[in-house]
Coordinates of C-alpha atoms and ligand atoms in Angstrom, one line a residue:
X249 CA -24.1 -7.8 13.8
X250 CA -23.2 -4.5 12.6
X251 CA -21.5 -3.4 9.4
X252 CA -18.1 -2.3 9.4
X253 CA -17.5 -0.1 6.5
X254 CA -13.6 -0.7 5.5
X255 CA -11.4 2.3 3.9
X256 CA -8.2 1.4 2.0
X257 CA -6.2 4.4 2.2
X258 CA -3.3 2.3 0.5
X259 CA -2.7 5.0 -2.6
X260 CA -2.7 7.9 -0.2
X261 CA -1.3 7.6 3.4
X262 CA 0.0 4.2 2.5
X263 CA 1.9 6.1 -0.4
X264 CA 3.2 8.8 1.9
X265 CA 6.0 6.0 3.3
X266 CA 9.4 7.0 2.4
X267 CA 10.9 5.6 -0.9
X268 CA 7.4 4.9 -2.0
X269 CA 6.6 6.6 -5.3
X270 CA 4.4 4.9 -7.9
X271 CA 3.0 5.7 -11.0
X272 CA -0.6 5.4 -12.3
X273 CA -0.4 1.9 -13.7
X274 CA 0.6 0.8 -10.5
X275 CA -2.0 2.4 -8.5
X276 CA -4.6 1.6 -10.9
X277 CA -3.4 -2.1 -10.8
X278 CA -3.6 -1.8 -6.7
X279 CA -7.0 -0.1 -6.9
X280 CA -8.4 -3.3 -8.9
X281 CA -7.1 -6.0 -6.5
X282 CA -8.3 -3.4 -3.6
X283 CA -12.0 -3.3 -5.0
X284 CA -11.9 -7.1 -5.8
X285 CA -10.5 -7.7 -1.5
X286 CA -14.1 -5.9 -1.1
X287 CA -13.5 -2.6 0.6
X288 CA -16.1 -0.1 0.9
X289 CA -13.7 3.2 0.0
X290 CA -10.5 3.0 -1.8
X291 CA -8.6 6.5 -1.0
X292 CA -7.3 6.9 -4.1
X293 CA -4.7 9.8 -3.5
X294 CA -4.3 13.8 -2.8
X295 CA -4.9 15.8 -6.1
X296 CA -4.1 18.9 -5.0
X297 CA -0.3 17.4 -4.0
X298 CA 1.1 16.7 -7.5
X299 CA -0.4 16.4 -11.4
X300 CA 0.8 12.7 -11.0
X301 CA -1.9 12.1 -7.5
X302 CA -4.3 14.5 -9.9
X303 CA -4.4 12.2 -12.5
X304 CA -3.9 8.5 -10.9
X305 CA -7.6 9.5 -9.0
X306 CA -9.1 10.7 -12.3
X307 CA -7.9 7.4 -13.7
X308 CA -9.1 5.0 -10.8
X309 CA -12.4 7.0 -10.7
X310 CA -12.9 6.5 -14.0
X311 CA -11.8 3.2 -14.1
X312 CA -12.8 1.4 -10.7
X313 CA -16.8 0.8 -10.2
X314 CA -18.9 -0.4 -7.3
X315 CA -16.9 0.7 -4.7
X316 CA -16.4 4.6 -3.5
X317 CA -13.7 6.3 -4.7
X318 CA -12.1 9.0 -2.4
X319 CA -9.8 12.0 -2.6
X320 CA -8.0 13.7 -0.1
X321 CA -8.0 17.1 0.7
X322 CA -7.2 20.0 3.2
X323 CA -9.6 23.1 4.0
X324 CA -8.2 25.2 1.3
X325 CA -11.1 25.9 -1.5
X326 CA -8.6 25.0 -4.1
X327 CA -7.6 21.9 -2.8
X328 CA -11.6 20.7 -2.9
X329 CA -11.9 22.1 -6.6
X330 CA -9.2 19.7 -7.5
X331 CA -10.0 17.1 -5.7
X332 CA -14.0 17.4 -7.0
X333 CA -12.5 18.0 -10.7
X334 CA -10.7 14.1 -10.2
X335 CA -13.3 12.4 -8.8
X336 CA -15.8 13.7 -11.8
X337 CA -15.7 10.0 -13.0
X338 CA -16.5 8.1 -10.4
X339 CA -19.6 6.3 -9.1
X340 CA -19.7 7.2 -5.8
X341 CA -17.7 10.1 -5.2
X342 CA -16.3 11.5 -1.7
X343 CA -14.1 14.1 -0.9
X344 CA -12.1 13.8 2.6
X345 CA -11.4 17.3 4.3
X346 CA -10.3 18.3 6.9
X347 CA -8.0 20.4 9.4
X348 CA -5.8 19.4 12.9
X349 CA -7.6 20.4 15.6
X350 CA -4.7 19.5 19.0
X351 CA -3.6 22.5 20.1
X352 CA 0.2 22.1 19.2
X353 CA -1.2 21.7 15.6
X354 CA -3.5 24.3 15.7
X355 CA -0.7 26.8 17.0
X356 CA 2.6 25.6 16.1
X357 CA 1.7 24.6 12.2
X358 CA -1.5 26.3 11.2
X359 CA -1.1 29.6 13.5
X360 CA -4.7 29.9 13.5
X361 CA -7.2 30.3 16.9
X362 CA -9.9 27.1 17.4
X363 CA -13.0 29.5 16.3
X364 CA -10.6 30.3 12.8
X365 CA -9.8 26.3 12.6
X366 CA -13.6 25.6 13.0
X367 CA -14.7 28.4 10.4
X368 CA -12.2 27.0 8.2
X369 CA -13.8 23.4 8.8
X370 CA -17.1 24.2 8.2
X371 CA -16.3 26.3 4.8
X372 CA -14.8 22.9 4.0
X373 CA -17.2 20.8 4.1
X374 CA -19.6 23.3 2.8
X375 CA -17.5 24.2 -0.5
X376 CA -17.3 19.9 -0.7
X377 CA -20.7 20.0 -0.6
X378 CA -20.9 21.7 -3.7
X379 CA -19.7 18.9 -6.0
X380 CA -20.2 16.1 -4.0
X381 CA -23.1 14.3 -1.7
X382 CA -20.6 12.0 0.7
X383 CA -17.9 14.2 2.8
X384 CA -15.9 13.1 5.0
X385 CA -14.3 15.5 7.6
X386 CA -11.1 14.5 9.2
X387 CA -10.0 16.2 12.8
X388 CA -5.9 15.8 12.7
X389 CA -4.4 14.9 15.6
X390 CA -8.1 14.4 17.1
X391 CA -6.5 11.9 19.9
X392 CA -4.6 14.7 21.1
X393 CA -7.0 17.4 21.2
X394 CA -9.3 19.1 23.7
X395 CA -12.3 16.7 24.2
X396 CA -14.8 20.1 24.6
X397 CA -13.0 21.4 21.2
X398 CA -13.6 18.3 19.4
X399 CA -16.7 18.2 20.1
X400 CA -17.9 21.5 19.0
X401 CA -15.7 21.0 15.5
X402 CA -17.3 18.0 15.0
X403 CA -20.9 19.0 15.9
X404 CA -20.5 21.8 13.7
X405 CA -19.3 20.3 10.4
X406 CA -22.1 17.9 10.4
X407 CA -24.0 20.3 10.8
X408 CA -22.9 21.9 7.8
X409 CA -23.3 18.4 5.8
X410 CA -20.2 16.2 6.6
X411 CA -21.3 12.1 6.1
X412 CA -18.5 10.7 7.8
X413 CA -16.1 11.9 10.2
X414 CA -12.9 11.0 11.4
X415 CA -11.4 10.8 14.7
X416 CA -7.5 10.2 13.7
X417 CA -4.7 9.4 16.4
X418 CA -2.5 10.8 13.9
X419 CA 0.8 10.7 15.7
X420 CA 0.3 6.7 17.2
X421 CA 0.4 8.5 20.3
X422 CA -3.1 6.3 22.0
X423 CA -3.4 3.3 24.0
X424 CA -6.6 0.8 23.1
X425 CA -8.2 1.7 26.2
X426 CA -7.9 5.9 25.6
X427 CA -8.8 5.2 22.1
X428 CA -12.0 3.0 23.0
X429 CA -12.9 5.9 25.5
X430 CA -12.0 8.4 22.9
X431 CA -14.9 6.9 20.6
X432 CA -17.1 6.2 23.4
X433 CA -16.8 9.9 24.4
X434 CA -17.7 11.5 21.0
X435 CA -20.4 9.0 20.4
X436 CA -22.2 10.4 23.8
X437 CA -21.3 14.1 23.8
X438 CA -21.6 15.0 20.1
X439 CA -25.3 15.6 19.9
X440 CA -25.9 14.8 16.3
X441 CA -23.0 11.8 15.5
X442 CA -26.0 9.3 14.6
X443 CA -26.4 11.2 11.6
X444 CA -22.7 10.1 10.3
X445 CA -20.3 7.7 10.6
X446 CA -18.0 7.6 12.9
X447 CA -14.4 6.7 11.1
X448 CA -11.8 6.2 12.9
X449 CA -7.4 5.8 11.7
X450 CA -4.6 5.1 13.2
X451 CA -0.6 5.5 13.3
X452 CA 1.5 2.8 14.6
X453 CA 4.2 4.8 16.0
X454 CA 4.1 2.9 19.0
X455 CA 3.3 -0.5 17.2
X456 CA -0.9 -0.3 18.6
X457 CA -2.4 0.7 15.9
X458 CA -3.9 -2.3 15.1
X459 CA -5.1 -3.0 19.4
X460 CA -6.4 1.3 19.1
X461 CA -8.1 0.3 15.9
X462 CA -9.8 -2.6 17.4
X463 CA -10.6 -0.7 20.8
X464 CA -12.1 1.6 18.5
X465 CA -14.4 -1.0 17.0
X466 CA -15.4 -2.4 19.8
X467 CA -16.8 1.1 21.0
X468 CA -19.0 1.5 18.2
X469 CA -17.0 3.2 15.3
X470 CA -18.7 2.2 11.9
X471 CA -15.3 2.4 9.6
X472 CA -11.9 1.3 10.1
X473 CA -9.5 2.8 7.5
X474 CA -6.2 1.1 7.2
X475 CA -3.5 0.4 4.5
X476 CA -2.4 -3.2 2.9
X477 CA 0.8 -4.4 5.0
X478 CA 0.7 -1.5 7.3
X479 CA 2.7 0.8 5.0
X480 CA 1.9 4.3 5.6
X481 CA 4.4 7.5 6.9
X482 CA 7.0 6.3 9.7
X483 CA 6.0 3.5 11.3
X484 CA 2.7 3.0 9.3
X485 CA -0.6 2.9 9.4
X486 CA -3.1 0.3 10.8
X487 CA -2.8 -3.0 9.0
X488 CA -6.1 -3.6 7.5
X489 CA -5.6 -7.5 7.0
X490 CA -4.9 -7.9 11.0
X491 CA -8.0 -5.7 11.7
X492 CA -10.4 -7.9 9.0
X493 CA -8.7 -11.1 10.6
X494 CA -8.8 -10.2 14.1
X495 CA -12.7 -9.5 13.6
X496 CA -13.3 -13.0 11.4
X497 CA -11.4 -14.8 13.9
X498 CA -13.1 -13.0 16.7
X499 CA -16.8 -12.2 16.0
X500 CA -18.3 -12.5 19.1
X501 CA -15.6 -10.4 20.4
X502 CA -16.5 -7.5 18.0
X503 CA -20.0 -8.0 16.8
X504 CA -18.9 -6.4 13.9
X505 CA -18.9 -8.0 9.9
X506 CA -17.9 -6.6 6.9
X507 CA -18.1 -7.3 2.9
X508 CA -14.4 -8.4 2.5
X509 CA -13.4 -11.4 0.8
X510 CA -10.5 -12.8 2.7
X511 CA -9.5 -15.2 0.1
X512 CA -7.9 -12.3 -1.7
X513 CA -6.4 -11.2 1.3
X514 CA -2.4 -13.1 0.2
X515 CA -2.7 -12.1 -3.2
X516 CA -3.5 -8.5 -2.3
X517 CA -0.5 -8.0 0.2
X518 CA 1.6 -9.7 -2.1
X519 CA 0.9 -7.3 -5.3
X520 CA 1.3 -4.3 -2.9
X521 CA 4.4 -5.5 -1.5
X522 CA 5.7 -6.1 -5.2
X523 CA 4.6 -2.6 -6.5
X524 CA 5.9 -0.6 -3.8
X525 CA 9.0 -2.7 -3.2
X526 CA 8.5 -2.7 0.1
X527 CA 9.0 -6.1 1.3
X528 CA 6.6 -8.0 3.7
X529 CA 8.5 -9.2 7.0
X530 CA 8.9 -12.9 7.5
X531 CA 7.0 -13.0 10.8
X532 CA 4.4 -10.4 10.2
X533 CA 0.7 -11.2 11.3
X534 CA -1.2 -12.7 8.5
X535 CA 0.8 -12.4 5.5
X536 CA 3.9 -13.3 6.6
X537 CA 5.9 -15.7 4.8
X538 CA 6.0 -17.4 8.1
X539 CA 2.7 -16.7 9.5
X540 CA 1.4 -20.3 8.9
X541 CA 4.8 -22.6 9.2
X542 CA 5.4 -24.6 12.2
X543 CA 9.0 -24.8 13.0
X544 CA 9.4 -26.7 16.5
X545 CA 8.8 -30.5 17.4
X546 CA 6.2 -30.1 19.9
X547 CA 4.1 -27.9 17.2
X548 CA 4.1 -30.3 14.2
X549 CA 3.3 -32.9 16.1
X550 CA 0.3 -31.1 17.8
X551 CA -0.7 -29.6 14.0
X552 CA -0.2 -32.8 12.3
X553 CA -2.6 -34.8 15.3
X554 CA -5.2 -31.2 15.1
X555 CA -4.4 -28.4 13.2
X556 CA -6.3 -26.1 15.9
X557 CA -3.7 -26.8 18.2
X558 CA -1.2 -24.1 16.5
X559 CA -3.6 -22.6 14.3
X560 CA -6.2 -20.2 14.8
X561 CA -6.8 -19.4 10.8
X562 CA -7.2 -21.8 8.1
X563 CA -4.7 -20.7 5.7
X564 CA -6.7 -20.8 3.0
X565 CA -9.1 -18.7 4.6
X566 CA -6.7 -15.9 3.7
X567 CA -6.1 -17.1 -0.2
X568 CA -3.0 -19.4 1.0
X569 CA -3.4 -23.3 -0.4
X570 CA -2.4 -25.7 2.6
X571 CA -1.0 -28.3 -0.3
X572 CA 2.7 -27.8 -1.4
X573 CA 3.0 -28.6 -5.0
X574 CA 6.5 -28.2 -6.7
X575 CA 6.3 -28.2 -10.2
X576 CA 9.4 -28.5 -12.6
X577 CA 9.6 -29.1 -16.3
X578 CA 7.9 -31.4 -17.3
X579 CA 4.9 -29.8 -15.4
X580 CA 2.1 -28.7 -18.3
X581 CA -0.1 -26.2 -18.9
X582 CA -2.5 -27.3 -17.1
X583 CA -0.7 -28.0 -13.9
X584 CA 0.3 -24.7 -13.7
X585 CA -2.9 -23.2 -14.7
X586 CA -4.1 -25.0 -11.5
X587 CA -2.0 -24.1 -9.3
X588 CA -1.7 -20.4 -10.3
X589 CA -5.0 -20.2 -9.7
X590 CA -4.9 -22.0 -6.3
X591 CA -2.4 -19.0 -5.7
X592 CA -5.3 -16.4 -6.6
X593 CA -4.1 -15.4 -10.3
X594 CA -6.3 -15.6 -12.9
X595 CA -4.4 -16.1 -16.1
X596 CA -6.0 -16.0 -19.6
X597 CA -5.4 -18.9 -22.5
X598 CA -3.1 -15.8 -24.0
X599 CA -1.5 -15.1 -20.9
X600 CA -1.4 -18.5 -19.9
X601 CA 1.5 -18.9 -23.3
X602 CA 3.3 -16.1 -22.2
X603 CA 3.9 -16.9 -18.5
X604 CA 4.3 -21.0 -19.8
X605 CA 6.8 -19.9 -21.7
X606 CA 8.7 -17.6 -18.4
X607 CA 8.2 -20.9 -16.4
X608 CA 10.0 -22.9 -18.8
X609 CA 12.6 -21.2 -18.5
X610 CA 12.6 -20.7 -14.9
X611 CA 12.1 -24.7 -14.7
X612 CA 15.1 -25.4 -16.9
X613 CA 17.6 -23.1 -14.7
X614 CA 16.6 -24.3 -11.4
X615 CA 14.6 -27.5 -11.7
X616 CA 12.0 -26.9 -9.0
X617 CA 9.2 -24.7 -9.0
X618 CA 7.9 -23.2 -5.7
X619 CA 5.0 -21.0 -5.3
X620 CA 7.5 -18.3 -4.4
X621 CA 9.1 -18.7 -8.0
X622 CA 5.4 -18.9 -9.3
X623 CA 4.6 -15.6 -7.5
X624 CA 8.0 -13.4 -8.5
X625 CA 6.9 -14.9 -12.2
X626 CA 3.5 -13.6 -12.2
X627 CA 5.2 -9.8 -11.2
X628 CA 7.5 -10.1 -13.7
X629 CA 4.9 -10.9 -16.0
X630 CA 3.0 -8.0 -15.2
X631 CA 4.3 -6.6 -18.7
X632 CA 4.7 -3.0 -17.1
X633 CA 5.9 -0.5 -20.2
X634 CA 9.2 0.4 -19.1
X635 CA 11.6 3.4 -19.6
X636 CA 14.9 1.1 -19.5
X637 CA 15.0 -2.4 -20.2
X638 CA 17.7 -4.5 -19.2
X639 CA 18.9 -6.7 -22.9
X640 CA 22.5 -7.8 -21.4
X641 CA 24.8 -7.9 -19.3
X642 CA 28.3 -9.7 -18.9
X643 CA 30.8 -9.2 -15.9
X644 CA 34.5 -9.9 -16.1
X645 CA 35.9 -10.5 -12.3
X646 CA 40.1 -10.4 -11.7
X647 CA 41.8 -11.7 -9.1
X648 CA 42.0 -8.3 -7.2
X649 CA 38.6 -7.1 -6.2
X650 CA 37.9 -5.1 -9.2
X651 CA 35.5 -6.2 -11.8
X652 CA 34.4 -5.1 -15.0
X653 CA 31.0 -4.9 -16.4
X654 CA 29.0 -4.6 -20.1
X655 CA 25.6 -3.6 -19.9
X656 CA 22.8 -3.7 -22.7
X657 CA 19.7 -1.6 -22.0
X658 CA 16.6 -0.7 -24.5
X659 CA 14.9 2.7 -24.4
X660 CA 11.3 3.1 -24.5
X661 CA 11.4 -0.2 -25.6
X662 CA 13.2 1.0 -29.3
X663 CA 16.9 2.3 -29.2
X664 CA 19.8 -0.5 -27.8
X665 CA 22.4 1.0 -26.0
X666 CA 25.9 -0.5 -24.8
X667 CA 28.4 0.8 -22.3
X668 CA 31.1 -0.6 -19.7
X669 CA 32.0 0.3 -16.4
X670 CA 34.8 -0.7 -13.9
X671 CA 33.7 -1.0 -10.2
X672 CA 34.6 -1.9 -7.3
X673 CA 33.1 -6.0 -7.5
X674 CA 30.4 -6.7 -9.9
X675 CA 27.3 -5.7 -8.6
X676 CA 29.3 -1.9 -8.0
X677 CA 30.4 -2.3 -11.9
X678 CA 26.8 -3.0 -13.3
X679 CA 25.4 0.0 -11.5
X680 CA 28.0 2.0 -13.1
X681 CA 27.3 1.2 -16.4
X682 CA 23.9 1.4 -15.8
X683 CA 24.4 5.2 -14.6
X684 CA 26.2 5.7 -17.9
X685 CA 23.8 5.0 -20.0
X686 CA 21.0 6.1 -18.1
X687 CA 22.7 9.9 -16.8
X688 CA 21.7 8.9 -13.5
X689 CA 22.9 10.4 -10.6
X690 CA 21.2 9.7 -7.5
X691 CA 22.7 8.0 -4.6
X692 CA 22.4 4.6 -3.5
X693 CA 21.0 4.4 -0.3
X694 CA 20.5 1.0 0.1
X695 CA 20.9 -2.6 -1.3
X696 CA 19.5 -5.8 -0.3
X697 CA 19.5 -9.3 -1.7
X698 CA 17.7 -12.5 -0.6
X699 CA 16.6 -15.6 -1.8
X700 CA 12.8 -16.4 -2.3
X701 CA 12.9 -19.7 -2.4
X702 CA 14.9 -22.6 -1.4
X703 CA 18.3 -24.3 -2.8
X704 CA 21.5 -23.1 -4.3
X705 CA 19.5 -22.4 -7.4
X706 CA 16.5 -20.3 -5.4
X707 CA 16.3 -17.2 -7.1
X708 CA 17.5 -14.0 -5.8
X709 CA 15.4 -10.9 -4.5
X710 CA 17.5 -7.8 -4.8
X711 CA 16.0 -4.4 -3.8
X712 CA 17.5 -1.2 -3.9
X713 CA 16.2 2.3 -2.6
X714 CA 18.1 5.4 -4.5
X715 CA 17.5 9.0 -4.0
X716 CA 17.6 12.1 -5.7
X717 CA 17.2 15.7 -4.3
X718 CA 13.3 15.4 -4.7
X719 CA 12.5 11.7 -3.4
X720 CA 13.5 8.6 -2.8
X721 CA 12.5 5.6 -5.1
X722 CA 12.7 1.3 -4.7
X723 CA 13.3 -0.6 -7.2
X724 CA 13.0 -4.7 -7.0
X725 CA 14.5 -7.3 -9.5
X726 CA 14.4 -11.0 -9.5
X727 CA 16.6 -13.7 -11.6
X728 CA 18.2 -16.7 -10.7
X729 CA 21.2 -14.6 -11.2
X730 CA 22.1 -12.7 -8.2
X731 CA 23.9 -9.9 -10.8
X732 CA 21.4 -9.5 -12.8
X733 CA 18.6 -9.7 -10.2
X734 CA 20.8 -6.8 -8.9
X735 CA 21.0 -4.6 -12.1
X736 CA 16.9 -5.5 -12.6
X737 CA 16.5 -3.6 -9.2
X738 CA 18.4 -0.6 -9.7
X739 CA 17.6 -0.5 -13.6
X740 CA 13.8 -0.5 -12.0
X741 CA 14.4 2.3 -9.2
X742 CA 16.4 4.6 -12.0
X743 CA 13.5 3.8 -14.3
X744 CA 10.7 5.0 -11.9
X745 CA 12.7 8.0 -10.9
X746 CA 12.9 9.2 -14.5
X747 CA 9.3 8.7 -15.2
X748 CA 8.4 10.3 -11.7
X749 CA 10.6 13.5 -12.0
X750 CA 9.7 14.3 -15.9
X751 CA 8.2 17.4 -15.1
X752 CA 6.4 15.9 -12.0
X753 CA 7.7 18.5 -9.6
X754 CA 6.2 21.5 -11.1
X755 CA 3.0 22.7 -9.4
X756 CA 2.9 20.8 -6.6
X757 CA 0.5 22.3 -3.9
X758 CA 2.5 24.4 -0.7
X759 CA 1.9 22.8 1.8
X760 CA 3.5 25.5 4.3
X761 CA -0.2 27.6 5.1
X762 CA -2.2 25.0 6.0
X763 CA -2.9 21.4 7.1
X764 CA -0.3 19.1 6.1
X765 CA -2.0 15.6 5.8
X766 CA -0.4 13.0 7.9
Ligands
KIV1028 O1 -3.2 10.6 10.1 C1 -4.0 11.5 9.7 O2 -4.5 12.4 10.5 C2 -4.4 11.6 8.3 C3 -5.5 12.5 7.9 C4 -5.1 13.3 6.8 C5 -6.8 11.7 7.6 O3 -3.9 10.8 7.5
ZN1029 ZN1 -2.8 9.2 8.5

């Protein structure tokens, strides 16, 4: 079998998705559960792009051992000196350069001529070289590029030193049998590619990027790199859970293993999802709320007689117990120690008190306890420091369909303060006082509520997605109280925006004279 190497690019191009914006606690809290999945590079982010991506890699190098730690960057010297500066801390090191190489890029966006693009390359990965032993060169846009071009670039930079290079089908343009031969096609003509690794990343604007990804495997590349869930800019990036279970489920297939530890492969979709608010759909491969439920006759019969009748993965394979336990108040400690741990937490005796305490709670409003509730408990419990807190909030509804609402909100955790709002129904009233006290003023783009579990009491998922003139932020709240699930949500989004734009949009790196990362 040969060793896939797998690179989470979560922090960086899964970052790049609209409405995703997260702060360094969050990516450092990603990063851990990334390195415990078992991937070989976690992309931590693009330094050059804000002080905010600066200092989230500084932190996760610092902080995050064992595994490589990567930072992005384009050709531009500057870029690399930032990038080399944040990785200082971290055990294994590598800086990701690179330039597009298809012709449209080369002309349209950078204006340059190939031999300029591969002198730009080469200076690249040489100036990497300075700081760092492992460099990886990407080729933008290599899917759509001239094969003779590609080549050359390629042959050239590791020449000058590169480790690893990338091959990406940036736009999601490739189908798995172009993408294979794409592979196949630099492993034969590049004359000194068994030096390297080949990498190879895709887009899923045509929803293959997971079948190019796999074609590319099977070809021979040595790393996959991918994003938790598929986020990543439009329609995402390869989904690096499908890829890890396609190749478990397949081996033969692939001939292909790699160090991941698929137990933590639920718990690590679920934190992402709940960080960057961007909810996992129902029916999506693998983690999917659905993935493992049998709804028609005909299948619970044939699972119930032999589960491999309907089921090609154990779902505890992927971290998912096969038992349902409902727990309720009179549950103890130790029941739902157990069973959070079944889920793939691992609570402390302290911790244990704290989230106890939540679950009591939880268990006297709504009696049962499903592993949804237990899972929407252990994010609330994430105690995250937060800008605005949500103390109270009371909502007066009239006949007509006007409604008014009071809203309570700490500060930094110290200074209480009260105002009242009348809106246009209750959840329009709440966000109104909420902008009153808070000064905000972006727009509300979107709203959403569902429920997470089941039952009149189940509790309510809101998410909302606001945006101000810089970016747009999601924010996600959960209570048994549809209202104030609602004014968690946008209380969170405001709160992140604040945090984000303090001074965050100073010095961020022009992107307009050179290679924008896709
Ligand atoms: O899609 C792409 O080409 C990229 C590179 C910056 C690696 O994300
Ligand atoms: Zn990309």
């Amino acid at each position: 079998m040969r060793k896939l190497y797998i690179f989470d690019t979560t922090l960086r191009d899964g970052e790049q998705s609209l409405g995703i914006t997260l702060n360094v606690r969050e990516k450092l809290d990603i990063a851990r559960q990334v390195a415990k999945l078992g991937v070989d590079v976690i992309e931590a982010g693009f330094p050059a792009s804000s002080p905010g991506d600066f200092e989230a890699v500084k932190i996760i190098a610092q902080e995050i051992k064992g595994v490589a730690i990567c930072g992005l960057s384009r050709s531009v010297a500057k870029d690399i000196d930032l990038c080399a500066e944040a990785l200082r801390g971290a055990e294994y090191p590598r800086i990701h350069t690179g330039i597009a190489v298809s012709p449209v890029h080369m002309e349209k966006k950078l204006r340059l001529t190939p031999s300029q693009v591969i002198e730009r390359a080469v200076e690249a990965v040489k100036h990497a070289k300075k700081y760092v032993s492992d460099v990886e060169f990407y080729a933008e846009d290599a899917f759509r590029s001239d094969r003779e071009f590609l080549v050359e670039i390629l042959t050239k930079t590791i020449e000058a030193g590169a480790t690893v290079v990338n091959i990406p089908d940036t736009v999601g343009y490739a189908t798995p049998w172009e993408y294979g031969e794409l592979v196949t096609y630099v492993k034969q003509h590049v004359p000194n590619i068994d030096k390297v690794k080949l990498s190879i990343h895709c887009h899923n604007d045509l929803g293959m990027a997971t079948a190019n990804s796999l074609a590319g495997i099977k070809a021979g590349a040595d790393q996959i790199e991918g994003t938790i869930n598929g986020i990543g800019e439009r329609a995402g990036n390869t989904a690096l859970e499908e890829v890890i279970m396609a190749i478990y489920t397949q081996k033969r297939t692939y001939g292909v293993e790699c160090n991941i530890n698929t137990k933590e492969i639920a718990a690590t979709s679920r934190l992402v999802s709940l960080i960057t608010g961007v909810p996992v759909p129902n029916h999506k491969a693998i983690v999917g709320a659905n993935a493992f439920m049998h709804a028609s006759g005909i299948h619970q019969d044939g699972v119930l007689k032999e589960t491999h009748t309907y089921e090609i993965i154990d779902p505890e394979v992927i971290g998912v117990p096969r038992n349902q336990i409902v727990l309720s108040a009179r549950s103890g400690r130790h029941a739902l120690k157990h069973r959070l741990e079944e889920l793939g937490y691992t609570v402390s005796d302290s911790q244990l008190e704290e989230v106890y305490e939540s679950f009591l709670q939880l268990a006297d409003k709504k009696q049962e306890v499903y592993d949804e509730d237990l899972h929407a408990l252990m994010g609330e419990t994430r105690a995250i420091p937060k800008l605005f807190r949500l103390k109270k909030i009371a909502v007066a509804t009239s006949g007509s369909q006007s409604a008014t609402a009071t809203v309570t909100i700490a500060i930094n955790d110290q200074e209480e303060v009260t105002d009242a709002a009348i809106g246009n129904g209750p959840v329009d009233a709440v966000f109104k006082a909420i902008d009153r006290i808070t000064g905000n003023q972006a727009r509300l783009d979107d709203f959403s509520l569902r429920s997470i579990s089941k039952g009149t009491e189940a509790q309510g998922n809101a998410t909302v997605k606001i945006t101000s003139p810089f970016n747009s932020y999601i924010g996600r709240g959960v209570d048994t109280d549809i209202i104030r699930a609602s004014a968690l949500a946008y209380l969170d989004a405001v709160s992140k925006m604040v945090e984000k734009e303090r001074g965050n949009n100073e010095n961020r790196a022009d992107f307009s004279d050179s290679s924008h990362n896709g």
